[in-house]
Structure formats: C-alpha cells, structure tokens
Tab-separated table of C-alpha atoms (C1' of nucleotides) in Angstrom:
chain	number	residue	atom	x	y	z
I	1	UNK	CA	108.598	68.681	111.243
I	2	UNK	CA	110.015	68.450	114.763
I	3	UNK	CA	111.506	71.809	114.297
I	4	UNK	CA	112.543	72.647	117.825
I	5	UNK	CA	113.976	69.886	119.909
I	6	UNK	CA	113.722	70.445	123.641
I	7	UNK	CA	117.355	71.319	124.147
I	8	UNK	CA	118.139	74.336	122.059
I	9	UNK	CA	115.459	76.072	120.017
I	10	UNK	CA	117.514	75.820	116.830
I	11	UNK	CA	118.503	79.343	115.811
I	12	UNK	CA	115.504	80.376	113.792
I	13	UNK	CA	117.413	83.211	112.189
I	14	UNK	CA	121.075	82.709	112.869
I	15	UNK	CA	121.839	84.985	109.993
I	16	UNK	CA	119.206	86.564	107.798
I	17	UNK	CA	120.296	86.048	104.268
I	18	UNK	CA	122.756	88.587	102.957
I	19	UNK	CA	120.532	89.847	100.170
I	20	UNK	CA	117.700	90.309	102.645
I	21	UNK	CA	119.813	92.650	104.731
I	22	UNK	CA	120.957	94.507	101.657
I	23	UNK	CA	117.409	94.950	100.469
I	24	UNK	CA	116.280	96.238	103.829
I	25	UNK	CA	118.991	98.863	103.752
I	26	UNK	CA	118.120	99.899	100.236
I	27	UNK	CA	114.481	100.234	101.220
I	28	UNK	CA	115.262	102.549	104.113
I	29	UNK	CA	117.472	104.680	101.908
I	30	UNK	CA	114.855	104.906	99.196
I	31	UNK	CA	112.154	105.691	101.730
I	32	UNK	CA	114.227	108.489	103.209
I	33	UNK	CA	114.658	110.060	99.803
I	34	UNK	CA	110.996	109.671	98.897
I	35	UNK	CA	109.786	111.020	102.238
I	36	UNK	CA	111.971	114.057	101.790
I	37	UNK	CA	110.574	114.712	98.368
I	38	UNK	CA	106.935	113.708	98.661
I	39	UNK	CA	106.166	113.278	102.340
I	40	UNK	CA	105.478	110.139	104.332
I	41	UNK	CA	102.238	109.433	102.464
I	42	UNK	CA	104.109	108.350	99.374
I	43	UNK	CA	102.703	105.089	97.936
I	44	UNK	CA	104.365	101.902	99.096
I	45	UNK	CA	104.720	100.641	95.573
I	46	UNK	CA	106.653	103.738	94.570
I	47	UNK	CA	109.090	103.276	97.405
I	48	UNK	CA	109.599	99.683	96.351
I	49	UNK	CA	110.248	100.701	92.789
I	50	UNK	CA	112.799	103.331	93.815
I	51	UNK	CA	114.493	100.774	96.041
I	52	UNK	CA	114.657	98.342	93.165
I	53	UNK	CA	112.727	95.610	94.979
I	54	UNK	CA	109.268	94.141	94.642
I	55	UNK	CA	106.498	95.579	96.763
I	56	UNK	CA	106.121	92.278	98.577
I	57	UNK	CA	109.643	92.616	99.905
I	58	UNK	CA	108.743	95.970	101.336
I	59	UNK	CA	105.633	94.604	103.036
I	60	UNK	CA	107.603	91.671	104.410
I	61	UNK	CA	110.118	94.004	106.042
I	62	UNK	CA	107.703	96.698	107.192
I	63	UNK	CA	104.157	95.364	107.544
I	64	UNK	CA	103.016	98.702	108.987
I	65	UNK	CA	103.794	102.033	107.440
I	66	UNK	CA	104.701	103.383	110.848
I	67	UNK	CA	107.444	100.783	111.132
I	68	UNK	CA	109.036	102.157	108.016
I	69	UNK	CA	108.629	105.756	109.105
I	70	UNK	CA	110.211	104.977	112.452
I	71	UNK	CA	113.132	103.278	110.800
I	72	UNK	CA	113.739	106.269	108.567
I	73	UNK	CA	113.539	108.656	111.492
I	74	UNK	CA	115.975	106.559	113.480
I	75	UNK	CA	118.359	106.436	110.567
I	76	UNK	CA	118.251	110.193	110.139
I	77	UNK	CA	118.660	110.880	113.845
I	78	UNK	CA	121.696	108.647	113.981
I	79	UNK	CA	123.300	110.458	111.075
I	80	UNK	CA	122.630	113.855	112.591
I	81	UNK	CA	123.992	112.765	115.948
I	82	UNK	CA	127.126	111.695	114.188
I	83	UNK	CA	127.372	115.110	112.536
I	84	UNK	CA	127.068	116.877	115.879
I	85	UNK	CA	129.783	114.755	117.414
I	86	UNK	CA	132.103	115.257	114.469
I	87	UNK	CA	131.580	119.006	114.542
I	88	UNK	CA	132.307	119.119	118.255
I	89	UNK	CA	135.510	117.179	117.890
I	90	UNK	CA	136.936	118.738	114.783
I	91	UNK	CA	136.148	122.434	115.182
I	92	UNK	CA	138.082	124.382	117.752
I	93	UNK	CA	135.963	127.538	117.509
I	94	UNK	CA	132.725	126.830	119.350
I	95	UNK	CA	130.502	128.925	117.128
I	96	UNK	CA	132.147	127.628	113.977
I	97	UNK	CA	131.255	124.161	115.188
I	98	UNK	CA	127.656	125.219	115.525
I	99	UNK	CA	127.662	126.709	112.053
I	100	UNK	CA	129.195	123.615	110.570
I	101	UNK	CA	126.714	121.322	112.280
I	102	UNK	CA	123.753	123.419	111.204
I	103	UNK	CA	124.709	123.473	107.547
I	104	UNK	CA	125.532	119.787	107.610
I	105	UNK	CA	122.214	118.917	109.205
I	106	UNK	CA	120.515	120.886	106.464
I	107	UNK	CA	122.263	118.776	103.852
I	108	UNK	CA	120.910	115.697	105.585
I	109	UNK	CA	117.442	117.070	104.901
I	110	UNK	CA	116.560	117.073	108.556
I	111	UNK	CA	113.512	119.103	107.687
I	112	UNK	CA	111.994	116.001	106.241
I	113	UNK	CA	111.416	114.799	109.785
I	114	UNK	CA	108.643	117.306	110.296
I	115	UNK	CA	105.863	115.606	108.383
I	116	UNK	CA	106.531	112.410	110.265
I	117	UNK	CA	105.405	113.843	113.543
I	118	UNK	CA	101.807	113.839	112.444
I	119	UNK	CA	99.113	111.324	113.113
I	120	UNK	CA	99.656	108.336	115.292
I	121	UNK	CA	103.410	108.333	115.237
I	122	UNK	CA	104.570	106.661	118.438
I	123	UNK	CA	106.926	109.205	119.937
I	124	UNK	CA	107.574	107.011	122.965
I	125	UNK	CA	108.890	103.965	121.184
I	126	UNK	CA	111.950	102.658	123.061
I	127	UNK	CA	114.301	102.879	120.086
I	128	UNK	CA	113.246	106.440	119.475
I	129	UNK	CA	113.756	107.464	123.069
I	130	UNK	CA	117.258	106.087	123.069
I	131	UNK	CA	118.184	107.744	119.815
I	132	UNK	CA	116.602	111.025	120.811
I	133	UNK	CA	118.600	111.133	124.014
I	134	UNK	CA	121.806	110.519	122.135
I	135	UNK	CA	120.929	113.261	119.678
I	136	UNK	CA	119.962	115.724	122.351
I	137	UNK	CA	123.111	115.013	124.307
I	138	UNK	CA	125.287	115.639	121.284
I	139	UNK	CA	123.621	118.874	120.219
I	140	UNK	CA	123.238	120.036	123.795
I	141	UNK	CA	126.984	119.706	124.133
I	142	UNK	CA	127.509	121.814	121.061
I	143	UNK	CA	125.124	124.488	122.294
I	144	UNK	CA	126.351	124.680	125.867
I	145	UNK	CA	129.959	124.842	124.798
I	146	UNK	CA	129.252	127.826	122.597
I	147	UNK	CA	127.187	129.469	125.288
I	148	UNK	CA	129.893	128.996	127.924
I	149	UNK	CA	132.374	130.544	125.532
I	150	UNK	CA	130.074	133.536	125.223
I	151	UNK	CA	129.706	133.058	121.482
I	152	UNK	CA	126.072	131.911	121.471
I	153	UNK	CA	123.307	133.983	123.037
I	154	UNK	CA	122.107	132.471	126.282
I	155	UNK	CA	118.368	132.692	125.719
I	156	UNK	CA	118.117	129.922	123.133
I	157	UNK	CA	117.932	126.163	123.569
I	158	UNK	CA	118.423	122.989	121.593
I	159	UNK	CA	114.771	122.993	120.639
I	160	UNK	CA	115.007	126.410	119.045
I	161	UNK	CA	117.924	125.364	116.928
I	162	UNK	CA	116.462	122.077	115.806
I	163	UNK	CA	112.998	123.348	115.019
I	164	UNK	CA	114.238	126.366	113.124
I	165	UNK	CA	116.704	124.324	111.103
I	166	UNK	CA	113.999	121.794	110.346
I	167	UNK	CA	111.596	124.452	109.195
I	168	UNK	CA	114.132	126.295	107.090
I	169	UNK	CA	115.214	123.119	105.327
I	170	UNK	CA	111.780	121.672	104.631
I	171	UNK	CA	111.459	121.000	100.942
I	172	UNK	CA	108.743	122.679	98.932
I	173	UNK	CA	106.406	119.833	98.065
I	174	UNK	CA	106.016	118.989	94.418
I	175	UNK	CA	108.574	121.396	93.128
I	176	UNK	CA	112.257	120.809	92.900
I	177	UNK	CA	113.605	124.316	92.805
I	178	UNK	CA	116.995	124.125	91.218
I	179	UNK	CA	118.688	126.574	93.530
I	180	UNK	CA	116.587	126.006	96.597
I	181	UNK	CA	119.583	124.603	98.441
I	182	UNK	CA	121.391	127.854	97.892
I	183	UNK	CA	118.521	129.668	99.543
I	184	UNK	CA	118.472	127.302	102.443
I	185	UNK	CA	122.077	127.920	103.279
I	186	UNK	CA	121.634	131.683	102.942
I	187	UNK	CA	118.797	131.623	105.422
I	188	UNK	CA	120.601	129.336	107.807
I	189	UNK	CA	123.495	131.725	107.701
I	190	UNK	CA	121.221	134.640	108.525
I	191	UNK	CA	119.612	132.682	111.329
I	192	UNK	CA	123.008	131.779	112.724
I	193	UNK	CA	123.987	135.422	112.630
I	194	UNK	CA	120.942	136.062	114.767
I	195	UNK	CA	122.020	133.357	117.187
I	196	UNK	CA	125.441	134.819	117.736
I	197	UNK	CA	126.162	136.708	120.930
I	198	UNK	CA	125.636	139.431	121.864
I	199	UNK	CA	121.877	139.263	121.440
I	200	UNK	CA	120.402	142.042	119.358
I	201	UNK	CA	116.867	141.765	120.690
I	202	UNK	CA	114.772	140.172	123.378
I	203	UNK	CA	113.060	136.907	122.556
I	204	UNK	CA	109.468	136.103	123.446
I	205	UNK	CA	108.759	132.814	125.202
I	206	UNK	CA	111.343	130.473	126.657
I	207	UNK	CA	114.048	128.175	125.379
I	208	UNK	CA	112.972	124.601	124.782
I	209	UNK	CA	114.559	121.182	124.811
I	210	UNK	CA	113.736	118.283	122.538
I	211	UNK	CA	111.822	116.776	125.427
I	212	UNK	CA	109.514	119.772	125.482
I	213	UNK	CA	108.855	119.301	121.802
I	214	UNK	CA	107.983	115.674	122.247
I	215	UNK	CA	105.492	116.448	124.976
I	216	UNK	CA	103.812	119.492	123.542
I	217	UNK	CA	103.599	118.663	119.911
I	218	UNK	CA	101.016	115.914	120.082
I	219	UNK	CA	97.955	117.906	120.934
I	220	UNK	CA	95.308	117.145	118.350
I	221	UNK	CA	92.990	119.863	117.120
B	1	UNK	CA	69.647	151.209	90.089
B	2	UNK	CA	69.672	152.245	86.410
B	3	UNK	CA	71.197	149.091	85.161
B	4	UNK	CA	72.531	151.076	82.193
B	5	UNK	CA	71.014	148.918	79.482
B	6	UNK	CA	71.898	151.428	76.780
B	7	UNK	CA	75.246	149.958	75.911
B	8	UNK	CA	75.155	146.426	77.226
B	9	UNK	CA	71.899	144.664	76.484
B	10	UNK	CA	70.231	142.863	79.395
B	11	UNK	CA	72.827	142.538	82.124
B	12	UNK	CA	72.774	138.853	82.869
B	13	UNK	CA	74.121	139.397	86.374
B	14	UNK	CA	73.598	143.002	87.351
B	15	UNK	CA	74.015	142.025	90.966
B	16	UNK	CA	74.705	138.508	92.187
B	17	UNK	CA	72.367	137.769	95.052
B	18	UNK	CA	73.550	138.958	98.409
B	19	UNK	CA	73.705	135.510	99.977
B	20	UNK	CA	75.687	134.253	97.011
B	21	UNK	CA	78.367	136.854	97.606
B	22	UNK	CA	78.359	136.092	101.315
B	23	UNK	CA	78.731	132.389	100.654
B	24	UNK	CA	81.593	132.935	98.254
B	25	UNK	CA	83.412	134.945	100.877
B	26	UNK	CA	82.803	132.311	103.532
B	27	UNK	CA	84.114	129.641	101.199
B	28	UNK	CA	87.359	131.496	100.573
B	29	UNK	CA	87.827	132.068	104.282
B	30	UNK	CA	87.158	128.430	105.108
B	31	UNK	CA	89.456	127.282	102.316
B	32	UNK	CA	92.245	129.495	103.585
B	33	UNK	CA	91.952	127.991	107.044
B	34	UNK	CA	91.753	124.429	105.765
B	35	UNK	CA	94.678	124.904	103.380
B	36	UNK	CA	96.760	126.225	106.223
B	37	UNK	CA	95.944	123.247	108.372
B	38	UNK	CA	95.777	120.359	105.914
B	39	UNK	CA	97.256	121.577	102.652
B	40	UNK	CA	95.585	122.336	99.353
B	41	UNK	CA	94.597	118.703	98.790
B	42	UNK	CA	91.901	118.874	101.430
B	43	UNK	CA	88.615	117.339	100.209
B	44	UNK	CA	86.121	119.708	98.660
B	45	UNK	CA	83.320	118.421	100.829
B	46	UNK	CA	85.264	119.236	103.970
B	47	UNK	CA	85.806	122.795	102.845
B	48	UNK	CA	82.110	123.112	102.122
B	49	UNK	CA	81.207	121.789	105.555
B	50	UNK	CA	83.591	124.170	107.310
B	51	UNK	CA	82.142	127.022	105.265
B	52	UNK	CA	78.654	126.002	106.274
B	53	UNK	CA	77.450	125.531	102.714
B	54	UNK	CA	76.534	122.568	100.570
B	55	UNK	CA	79.195	121.058	98.383
B	56	UNK	CA	77.237	122.012	95.281
B	57	UNK	CA	77.608	125.669	96.170
B	58	UNK	CA	81.326	125.231	96.284
B	59	UNK	CA	81.428	123.559	92.886
B	60	UNK	CA	79.203	126.264	91.457
B	61	UNK	CA	81.623	128.989	92.586
B	62	UNK	CA	84.872	127.174	91.871
B	63	UNK	CA	84.454	124.454	89.264
B	64	UNK	CA	88.199	123.821	89.246
B	65	UNK	CA	90.272	123.345	92.341
B	66	UNK	CA	92.889	125.649	90.942
B	67	UNK	CA	90.320	128.448	90.818
B	68	UNK	CA	89.816	128.112	94.522
B	69	UNK	CA	93.515	127.896	95.257
B	70	UNK	CA	94.171	131.006	93.219
B	71	UNK	CA	91.435	132.897	95.003
B	72	UNK	CA	92.910	131.965	98.374
B	73	UNK	CA	96.385	132.975	97.285
B	74	UNK	CA	95.105	136.295	95.977
B	75	UNK	CA	93.266	136.932	99.196
B	76	UNK	CA	96.368	136.221	101.255
B	77	UNK	CA	98.618	138.315	99.061
B	78	UNK	CA	96.263	141.256	99.314
B	79	UNK	CA	96.210	141.030	103.104
B	80	UNK	CA	99.991	140.835	103.289
B	81	UNK	CA	100.392	143.784	100.944
B	82	UNK	CA	98.117	145.745	103.212
B	83	UNK	CA	100.278	144.791	106.174
B	84	UNK	CA	103.417	145.982	104.432
B	85	UNK	CA	101.852	149.302	103.555
B	86	UNK	CA	100.535	149.827	107.075
B	87	UNK	CA	103.917	149.024	108.583
B	88	UNK	CA	105.630	151.463	106.239
B	89	UNK	CA	103.250	154.259	107.110
B	90	UNK	CA	102.927	153.791	110.819
B	91	UNK	CA	106.449	152.934	111.926
B	92	UNK	CA	109.040	155.660	111.873
B	93	UNK	CA	112.004	153.383	112.581
B	94	UNK	CA	112.792	151.567	109.347
B	95	UNK	CA	113.917	148.332	110.946
B	96	UNK	CA	111.046	148.350	113.416
B	97	UNK	CA	108.734	148.528	110.419
B	98	UNK	CA	110.415	145.464	108.985
B	99	UNK	CA	110.069	143.612	112.275
B	100	UNK	CA	106.432	144.528	112.590
B	101	UNK	CA	105.655	143.455	109.043
B	102	UNK	CA	107.448	140.150	109.448
B	103	UNK	CA	105.630	139.176	112.602
B	104	UNK	CA	102.309	140.299	111.169
B	105	UNK	CA	102.852	138.285	108.004
B	106	UNK	CA	103.547	135.284	110.171
B	107	UNK	CA	100.214	135.719	111.897
B	108	UNK	CA	98.568	135.711	108.496
B	109	UNK	CA	100.015	132.238	108.005
B	110	UNK	CA	101.862	133.261	104.921
B	111	UNK	CA	103.725	129.985	105.087
B	112	UNK	CA	100.589	128.267	103.950
B	113	UNK	CA	101.262	129.613	100.485
B	114	UNK	CA	104.121	127.195	99.991
B	115	UNK	CA	102.188	124.020	99.279
B	116	UNK	CA	100.134	125.855	96.691
B	117	UNK	CA	103.081	126.380	94.413
B	118	UNK	CA	103.220	122.729	93.470
B	119	UNK	CA	101.793	121.006	90.466
B	120	UNK	CA	100.127	122.900	87.695
B	121	UNK	CA	99.493	126.115	89.521
B	122	UNK	CA	99.369	128.876	86.925
B	123	UNK	CA	101.904	131.375	88.180
B	124	UNK	CA	101.302	133.669	85.221
B	125	UNK	CA	97.600	134.246	85.687
B	126	UNK	CA	96.865	137.962	85.119
B	127	UNK	CA	95.284	138.505	88.538
B	128	UNK	CA	98.271	136.897	90.207
B	129	UNK	CA	100.757	138.981	88.291
B	130	UNK	CA	99.000	142.175	89.282
B	131	UNK	CA	98.775	141.185	92.925
B	132	UNK	CA	102.347	139.970	93.004
B	133	UNK	CA	103.613	143.255	91.653
B	134	UNK	CA	101.695	145.165	94.286
B	135	UNK	CA	103.073	142.904	96.982
B	136	UNK	CA	106.618	143.118	95.757
B	137	UNK	CA	106.406	146.880	95.459
B	138	UNK	CA	105.179	147.216	99.024
B	139	UNK	CA	107.773	144.915	100.557
B	140	UNK	CA	110.506	146.216	98.305
B	141	UNK	CA	109.787	149.674	99.665
B	142	UNK	CA	110.074	148.385	103.203
B	143	UNK	CA	113.358	146.662	102.461
B	144	UNK	CA	114.988	149.451	100.502
B	145	UNK	CA	114.056	152.036	103.068
B	146	UNK	CA	115.737	150.040	105.809
B	147	UNK	CA	118.762	149.392	103.632
B	148	UNK	CA	119.141	153.078	102.749
B	149	UNK	CA	118.959	153.887	106.455
B	150	UNK	CA	121.798	151.427	107.018
B	151	UNK	CA	119.682	149.322	109.360
B	152	UNK	CA	119.282	146.298	107.107
B	153	UNK	CA	122.242	144.461	105.640
B	154	UNK	CA	122.660	145.160	101.971
B	155	UNK	CA	123.205	141.614	100.735
B	156	UNK	CA	119.611	140.429	101.160
B	157	UNK	CA	116.586	140.855	98.932
B	158	UNK	CA	112.822	140.669	99.080
B	159	UNK	CA	112.954	137.031	98.057
B	160	UNK	CA	115.152	136.104	100.986
B	161	UNK	CA	112.774	137.702	103.422
B	162	UNK	CA	109.620	136.226	101.962
B	163	UNK	CA	110.924	132.711	101.511
B	164	UNK	CA	112.433	132.530	104.972
B	165	UNK	CA	109.305	133.890	106.626
B	166	UNK	CA	107.214	131.431	104.669
B	167	UNK	CA	109.376	128.527	105.662
B	168	UNK	CA	109.567	129.493	109.310
B	169	UNK	CA	105.804	129.883	109.568
B	170	UNK	CA	104.808	126.748	107.716
B	171	UNK	CA	102.506	124.734	109.927
B	172	UNK	CA	103.461	121.233	110.939
B	173	UNK	CA	100.985	119.051	109.088
B	174	UNK	CA	98.585	117.053	111.168
B	175	UNK	CA	99.637	118.371	114.510
B	176	UNK	CA	98.375	121.488	116.150
B	177	UNK	CA	101.158	122.244	118.563
B	178	UNK	CA	99.749	124.439	121.241
B	179	UNK	CA	102.681	126.800	121.519
B	180	UNK	CA	103.946	126.535	117.999
B	181	UNK	CA	103.133	130.183	117.418
B	182	UNK	CA	105.413	131.133	120.252
B	183	UNK	CA	108.224	129.260	118.545
B	184	UNK	CA	107.535	130.885	115.243
B	185	UNK	CA	107.896	134.366	116.655
B	186	UNK	CA	111.060	133.433	118.516
B	187	UNK	CA	112.645	132.187	115.327
B	188	UNK	CA	111.497	135.155	113.306
B	189	UNK	CA	113.041	137.360	115.918
B	190	UNK	CA	116.323	135.493	115.651
B	191	UNK	CA	116.211	135.673	111.881
B	192	UNK	CA	115.532	139.402	112.018
B	193	UNK	CA	118.488	139.822	114.327
B	194	UNK	CA	120.543	138.159	111.635
B	195	UNK	CA	119.160	140.548	109.044
B	196	UNK	CA	120.131	143.633	110.960
B	197	UNK	CA	123.170	145.618	109.886
B	198	UNK	CA	126.051	145.341	110.278
B	199	UNK	CA	126.298	141.895	108.729
B	200	UNK	CA	127.962	139.299	110.916
B	201	UNK	CA	128.936	136.912	108.155
B	202	UNK	CA	129.169	136.583	104.422
B	203	UNK	CA	126.234	135.031	102.607
B	204	UNK	CA	126.526	132.434	99.864
B	205	UNK	CA	124.632	133.015	96.635
B	206	UNK	CA	122.865	136.203	95.653
B	207	UNK	CA	119.824	138.168	96.743
B	208	UNK	CA	116.614	137.314	94.953
B	209	UNK	CA	113.414	139.068	94.018
B	210	UNK	CA	109.959	137.553	93.888
B	211	UNK	CA	110.322	137.458	90.136
B	212	UNK	CA	113.324	135.179	90.452
B	213	UNK	CA	111.293	132.851	92.614
B	214	UNK	CA	108.478	132.685	90.119
B	215	UNK	CA	110.842	131.787	87.319
B	216	UNK	CA	113.114	129.331	89.050
B	217	UNK	CA	110.745	127.438	91.229
B	218	UNK	CA	108.888	125.548	88.552
B	219	UNK	CA	111.537	123.129	87.441
B	220	UNK	CA	110.116	119.640	87.732
B	221	UNK	CA	112.308	116.761	88.859
T	1	DA	C1'	127.972	70.435	93.485
T	2	DA	C1'	123.314	69.270	94.504
T	3	DA	C1'	119.540	69.804	97.653
T	4	DT	C1'	116.630	72.850	100.240
T	5	DA	C1'	114.415	76.396	102.215
T	6	DA	C1'	114.014	81.112	102.450
T	7	DC	C1'	113.431	85.015	99.718
T	8	DC	C1'	112.090	87.689	95.748
T	9	DG	C1'	108.999	89.933	92.187
T	10	DG	C1'	105.045	91.576	89.893
T	11	DG	C1'	100.321	90.945	88.602
T	12	DG	C1'	95.561	91.615	90.131
T	13	DG	C1'	91.460	91.917	93.211
T	14	DC	C1'	89.508	94.663	96.804
T	15	DT	C1'	88.325	98.583	99.354
T	16	DC	C1'	88.066	103.241	100.351
T	17	DT	C1'	87.963	107.959	99.302
T	18	DC	C1'	86.952	111.820	96.572
T	19	DT	C1'	84.606	113.953	92.877
T	20	DC	C1'	80.698	115.744	90.770
T	21	DC	C1'	75.789	115.592	89.208
T	22	DC	C1'	70.658	115.595	90.086
T	23	DC	C1'	66.545	117.492	91.726
T	24	DG	C1'	63.353	118.996	95.397
T	25	DT	C1'	63.437	123.026	98.523
T	26	DT	C1'	64.528	127.615	100.149
T	27	DT	C1'	65.382	132.515	99.854
T	28	DG	C1'	66.403	137.022	98.170
T	29	DG	C1'	64.729	140.711	95.020
T	30	DA	C1'	60.950	143.480	92.355
D	1	DT	C1'	53.091	138.156	96.240
D	2	DC	C1'	55.651	135.882	92.450
D	3	DC	C1'	59.628	134.066	90.351
D	4	DA	C1'	63.959	132.792	89.382
D	5	DA	C1'	68.304	132.103	91.089
D	6	DA	C1'	70.743	129.788	94.545
D	7	DC	C1'	71.002	126.166	97.938
D	8	DG	C1'	71.748	121.460	100.060
D	9	DG	C1'	72.263	116.669	100.639
D	10	DG	C1'	72.379	112.136	98.881
D	11	DG	C1'	74.530	108.856	95.872
D	12	DA	C1'	76.632	106.882	91.610
D	13	DG	C1'	80.998	106.628	89.187
D	14	DA	C1'	85.915	106.632	88.863
D	15	DG	C1'	90.472	106.460	90.385
D	16	DA	C1'	94.189	105.238	93.386
D	17	DG	C1'	96.497	102.778	96.801
D	18	DC	C1'	96.733	98.537	99.671
D	19	DC	C1'	97.973	93.977	100.216
D	20	DC	C1'	97.904	88.928	98.988
D	21	DC	C1'	99.219	84.983	96.052
D	22	DC	C1'	102.278	81.948	93.778
D	23	DG	C1'	105.879	80.583	90.465
D	24	DG	C1'	110.766	81.465	89.892
D	25	DT	C1'	115.369	82.516	91.833
D	26	DT	C1'	119.272	82.670	94.946
D	27	DA	C1'	122.014	82.075	99.127
D	28	DT	C1'	123.267	78.583	102.337
D	29	DT	C1'	124.242	73.580	103.884
D	30	DT	C1'	126.329	68.934	103.606
DNA sequence: AAATAACCGGGGGCTCTCTCCCCGTTTGGA
DNA sequence: TCCAAACGGGGAGAGAGCCCCCGGTTATTT
C-alpha cells in the first residue's frame, strides 16, 4: 500500500504505543527480579507471567534471550552507577562514601550479574561498553578519592571491590533465607573493615580494573 | 576371612568387589568436580562419563540424585573438618591458624556446597548431622581459640566465617576464569583482615552458628 | 466518536534433553 | 577354572521449555 513515498519515509515508529513502552519496562523489571532469584535460565513464560503480560509480548520485545539479559544488565549497571555518583556527592567522609555505596549496591542485588557472564554473552556490545565505562569511572572516582585521603588501602582496585561485593551478595539459589540480607551486610561490613587503611596484611596478586575482568573472564574450559 | 556366620546368617555382601568400591569413589570424586563447575543439576550421564564408568553403574550406586549429592557433601565436609583440625594442631599463632584454614577451605571449593542446599535436600539426615557436628566442633575450636587470645573480634561466629568463605569461593557458573583463584585468595585475605581484632566497625545483626543456618535457611518463598 | 492499525494474550504443537531400564559382556574372587 | 556380581552402552519414554498462530482489545488519528 504505497507505504513510503519517495520524499520522507513516513515515520515508521514515531511513537511506540504507550502501553508497549510500559510493558517493556515491566518485563525488564520482572526479569531482573527473576534472574536474581532463579538465574538467567528462568523460563520465558515465567518471566512473562511475573510481568503480567502474555509470553508473545515478551518474544516480540526480546526475540533472543541474550537481548533480555543484556537489557537487564544495562539497567542494573545504570542504577549502580547512579548509586556511586550519589554516594560521592553526598558523603563528605571518603571511606563512609565507599561504605554507603557498597551496602547500597548490595541492596540492588548486584551479585545477580554474575550468572549472566556465562556462555555466549557478548561482553563487547556497544551499549555495554558505554555503560561499563560510566560505571567504572564512577566507582573509580570513589576508590581513588578514598585512597588519596589515605583511608583506603592502596593495593586494591575497582575490580576487587566489585567482584567481592558481587560474590558476597549472590543469592543462594532455590532458598530464600529469611535473614540472608542481614548476613550479607555483616560480611560486607567485615570486608570493608579489611579494606580500610592501614593494611593489616599483604595481598597476593595485583589489583584489577573492570577492563581486566572483561578480558580475562571469558576463557572457556 | 572368617566371615563370622555364627550370628548373622550368610553375609550377603561380606566384601563388595574391589572394583565396585573403586568405581564408587571415582564417581564421588567426579561428581564433586562437576558440581563445583556446573552445579548439582549436571546430567547423570555426564558425571558417569567424567568418572569413566557407564551410566548404569552410577544409577546402581546412587539411585536417587539426592543420595549422590549427600555423599558429595559428606565427603567435602569431612575434608574441611580435617583441614580445621590440622590447622589447629600445626599453627601456634591462633589467627595464623584461622588464615590457613580459610585459604585451605577455599582450595577445597567449599563454596560449591551452596547450590546443594536448595530444593528438598534433607538437612536432617543422620550422617549429615554427625558430620556437621564434627565440622562445627573443629571450626568452633579454631574460632574460640583465636577469640580467647584476643586476635579475632568477638562479635563474629562460626556461621559468619563459613558463609562468607562459601560465598567468596563460589565459582562463576559457565566461565572458568583463569585467575579467578587469585582473586578469591585476595578477597579472603581482605575479609580476614576485617575479622582481626580490634574491630574497626560495629556489625549489624548477631553472630550465627551452623545450627542457625540449618534452621533458618529452608524457608521457601 | 468512529475507523484503523498496532498490540496483546494464551493455548498448543514441536523439539530437545534427561532419565532410567535392558541385556550381552567383562572381571574379580574362591 | 568356574561363577556370580558388576559393568557398559544403546535406546525408549517422559517431561519441560520454546515459539508460533490468531481472535480480541486498545491506543491513536481524522
């Protein structure tokens, strides 16, 4: 039906319908929650049900599972970046800022990112690279500021912080321990105490950036 | 070998064949490795292949998956108990003993126990109870000794140590990061620095024993 | 407000994986 | 040497998750 006249290719999608946008957002939110609880292998249909949409809607928005995973990761990274920036701005004490960021990141269930690194997850996707740089910049700022102030030991890097926080906050699959969160914050607190200067021991290995993690973590067995 | 038939008539299995015992051991070893790498849902046939036996042999030894999981858990707990006892005996410095035990437990991949707590795992099986008590006793000794010596902060318990070590050493599913081990030991070292007395901050919540974990961790969502 | 086109929802077939049994062959023990 | 217990691999059966189809609904346009 003579859809596109030669002049202007008639805005195909000038504005995706409002409910479509809303549904997409609800899907990402639901997926984030489900991934945290059950891992990224959770059935598509379950995600759709949690989101309150039909499964077809999910497939229309994210034909490939990896698309959905990437979207969730991006969403989480953006939130965590925001947390880092807020902590930097609002906390005068440099180490207090680090503490605040760490506990806040834990509440965002950043540990749920771990299982998404497996398989054929495209770590070099443009969107991811951009978001990762923003995240690293924000946290790097937090770390360096505390190190310059002599509050944070000098032999640790952004990678150490992020990996350890991720590991400590990973949910136990299948079980929903009622006071697991309490534990998490205890252990983060202990870990932070270990991060504080002056150092109480010598660390093996070397400090790592997020870039190091991206490069080294994709060796298949 | 004087099968002592006087009391018990006709020992059905006076001695399981030597190769049968060997195979059973190889199966448990293979299962432990596979569970660490892929989680306890790994296909039976894969475990059998890694163990170098036919799948039927596996089913003959462990008709239920939970039997196999329990055997692996028992095996790991026994090894870790041994580590705790060795560290207690051989290290004069109380905190050094704790450090040594922690790093050794990490090398045993104690974090792989986590995914086995999900679902209908029978936490009250007699064998498990016995082994858990032995483990708790050994680690409790390590902890209390360091606390009495004033080297370990007083507001932590066995549960804190075990859970944190487990979390920090949990493998990233799917990926075999080449220098992940290096990271693990760095983070354990940092965590241990946080455990050392005097305490640098106040902890939320309360110290927990292994018994607390067993009770509280089975609340389904 | 009516027309229209995009969007939504859920039911069902299809495929793929894992489980578990069957039976001929091998191997350890007396 | 004899025998019985244990072994191994192939394959049928079952279950779960994936993805498509099509009638109904809702937001936008004139």
